[in-house]
Amino acid sequence: MLKIVKKTEATIKQKIAINIVGIFAALTAAALFLALSGFNPLQVYISMVEGALGSSYRISQTVIQAVPLIILSLGIAIAFRMKFWNIGAEGQILMGGFLGSYFAYNFSQLPKPALLLLMLAAGAVGGAVWALIPAWLKVKFHANESITTLMLNYVALKWIEYLSAGPWKDPAAFGYPRMPRFTENAILPNVFGVHIGWIIALVLVVVVYLFLNNTKKGFEIAILGESENTARYAGISIGKTVLLAVCLSGALCGLTGIIQASAVNNEMSSALANGIGYTAIITTWLSGLSAPVIVLVCGLFAILTQGASYIQTAFGIPSAAASVLQALILFFVLGSDFFTKYKFVWQKSEHQTKEGK
Amino acid sequence: MDQVAYISMKNIVKTFGKVVASNHVNFSVHKGEIHALLGENGAGKSTLMNMLSGIYLPDGGSIFIEGKEVHFSAPKDSIAAGIGMVHQHFKLIDVMTAEENVILGKKGLFFRKGESRKIDALAKQFELDVDLHKKVSDMSVGEKQNLEILKVLYQGARILILDEPTAVLTPQETRKLFAIMRKMKAEGCAVIFISHKMNEVMEITDKITVLRKGETIQTLNTAETTPKQLTDLMVGRAVDLTIERLEQPAGPELVQVQGLTVLKREGTPALQNVSFAMRGGEILSVAGIAGSGQKELCEALAGLQKVKEGKILFQGEDLVGQSPKEIRRRGISMSFVPEDRLGMGLVGGMDMVHNLLLKQYQDQKGFFLNKKPAVEKAAEIKEKLEIATPGISKYPVKNLSGGNIQKILLGRELDSDPEVLITAYPVRGLDINTCHKIYDLLNEEKKKGVAVLFIAEDLDVLLALSDRILVLANGEVTGIVDARTATKEQIGLMMMGQKATELEGTAVVENC
Ligand SMILES: Nc1ncnc2c1ncn2[C@@H]1O[C@H](COP(=O)(O)OP(=O)(O)OP(=O)(O)O)[C@@H](O)[C@H]1O
Ligand SMILES: [Mg+2]
């Protein structure tokens, strides 16, 4: 008889091994699906890797996919450490993009470095302020943050849609509801073929890692995440700590917003976030809230996304099928999490029990 | 014994990483027997019982029920075999009634008619005092315990495992529990009883199995042994179990509490007009029925509780309304060992080093956390208090046994050289040997001139260890008496609400 048994906590090595097995299982399952759809799975996989990493251009495209995921995941991880379930990255991206673009549109006469710094700072502030609303509601009225952060995503989206249809509408767009393109000096420069966001992301990985593990504030956030009573006992000011952590979380999401608007889209638009704020929740969770692991997970995610979009054109695989492929992989990797907590055991059934001595 | 053992566990092995929690343990229980499992903290009692109830899977060895080998891989297998375990931390659903909780424990989706009558009959049969329509959130600890027992009996348990059931019970509730246990014995069930309280074990059990460091040492008949022999077996060497009061003149008054009134969340008073003084070099104990305001008193002193009225003067300075941080910033060194160790005193998911950092980091300068002093401290405290842990870093403290968790908390709190030490039930759930180590630690602090507030439930210990005893009843002080002259009976009456001044022959040391 096969039974499921809870096991004692897996070691790091076991966890990694289980995840690797999960990825292989996913590839096998997806291969089956591809074969049934009449494709050669091996060829598809090879082209996926080629599509994501096959040339320096493709690599740069993959990195561009990874950068926002990394910064967002870092931000979300700070809040999640405190068990503050910030699922409002989507809205914080939009509001960061909004405040950053305000400067891009209105201060384009400034010298490029000054303007860019101003935009990045404003982006962070925009996201931070947007995140502070649910944080304040939580501190003051114990409002459930997973609901308030989610609701504010829609508010942000409607606000940007309103701007693009009205006050910020590009007069040169023939009545089309879109915002103007950024001027040249409002666009982030490239470094080694990819916009400078990748450097920002890597610096932030180190900074967030140090912040969470080696600073007093980071320690307070972790304590608060474990037990509010212990935090009170230790003399931690709970309200202040919540506001600070969520403010940082929102700032990173807002920063992502303005980086994407400036470097990738070269304009502000209501499609700026387009679900990436939700994808980042998955990557954050998969990486176990650890900054270095975030880089790894987001990198793999970007490869997957980029590879999937490549095979669409290369093999004429419909985009729905590519999504199935992604979903399968995700399903198996998330599912393998189960095996870090439980195991199967073979056992003789009751009828076969032997007599005791 | 001629008859086949009801349950027998043979050569059981269980390891957690490097820790061997059970090392070829042998253990048998017969029908109609109350059998105690005795051992120091971390001896492997809970682990052994968790294997019997299907929570953990043994790494080796066999379990037999009435001579037949069984394999449990989940609690439901063990329940099906007639084993029911009541854990120290109850697993009840607060918002549901007693009856709903009982039915939930049973397999099957639908509410069956006639179950209510069955449950009621069962409660009557075992004389379990449970109001089936009461919500769990409105129940006392004793009632919850009865409900847990009813739940496992309803699941058909014939073997009842009680893991430290009396640790949180009042003496009256313990009496009732014992009556239920005797009833079960009379019905031919078997009861396995884990407790660190020697007098309870001597009173209620027929047999005792002593475990030490994961190994079975001996199974004895209760009638043929003594607490002293048992303790020696548990520890592995002769131990001294006398509690000594350190006789020394009391120092100056360090803390004065005047007219302290604290409200519960519902607005009813938890403490009413409480006044007393704490002197340096003295142990002041607080006695009282559970929930008489002890928790609120400690938390008010530590700055964690809102005070409605009154003053807490520390060398003349009023601390009311100050947060723990502000109290510390004023250079007042106060240590507080709260009742809820993992929920308040420590961070269960963090290792020992980080738990020590909890008290240190605020005094560090700058933005960064300096872990080095905590690493050194952790090694030092581990050595000094003989804390059994696989490692000071990377091992969450919540996985340690109860005694070791408490030692970490005490070690940290005593390390800051406090002037005032507040300890709430510091020995709850600890084995006798560790209890005595903690009494020694408290005496050491007293000797250094620290003002110690000691809250505990065992009156014998209070009388033997402390200088003065403050008795709380319903949030009011019924008297402060000299521990040298007071008797258990007097204190018992005061706990029920009689004022010391109304009792004959009581030496009242301080009026309030
Ligand atoms: N889940 C676990 N992971 C790691 N170690 C564990 C786990 N459970 C128990 N241990 C270790 O196994 C040993 C035995 O623990 P156990 O809880 O059985 O002791 P105990 O006799 O019940 O002690 P106490 O009287 O303090 O409750 C201890 O050293 C403990 O730290
Ligand atoms: Mg135990």
PDB file of C-alpha atoms and ligand atoms in Angstrom, chain B residues 42 45-47 88 163-164 194 196 401-402, ligand 2:
ATOM      1  CA  GLY B  42      14.773  15.887  25.983  1.00  0.00           C
ATOM      2  CA  LYS B  45       9.157  10.904  25.936  1.00  0.00           C
ATOM      3  CA  SER B  46       7.107  12.937  23.497  1.00  0.00           C
ATOM      4  CA  THR B  47       8.972  11.472  20.543  1.00  0.00           C
ATOM      5  CA  GLN B  88       0.169  19.265  25.491  1.00  0.00           C
ATOM      6  CA  ASP B 163       1.501  14.261  27.363  1.00  0.00           C
ATOM      7  CA  GLU B 164       2.074  16.554  30.323  1.00  0.00           C
ATOM      8  CA  ILE B 194       3.737  11.930  31.137  1.00  0.00           C
ATOM      9  CA  HIS B 196       7.393  16.052  35.591  1.00  0.00           C
ATOM     10  CA  SER B 401      12.946  20.071  24.143  1.00  0.00           C
ATOM     11  CA  GLY B 402      11.013  22.221  26.613  1.00  0.00           C
TER      12      GLY B 402
HETATM   13 MG    MG C   2       7.788  16.417  25.683  1.00  0.00          MG
END
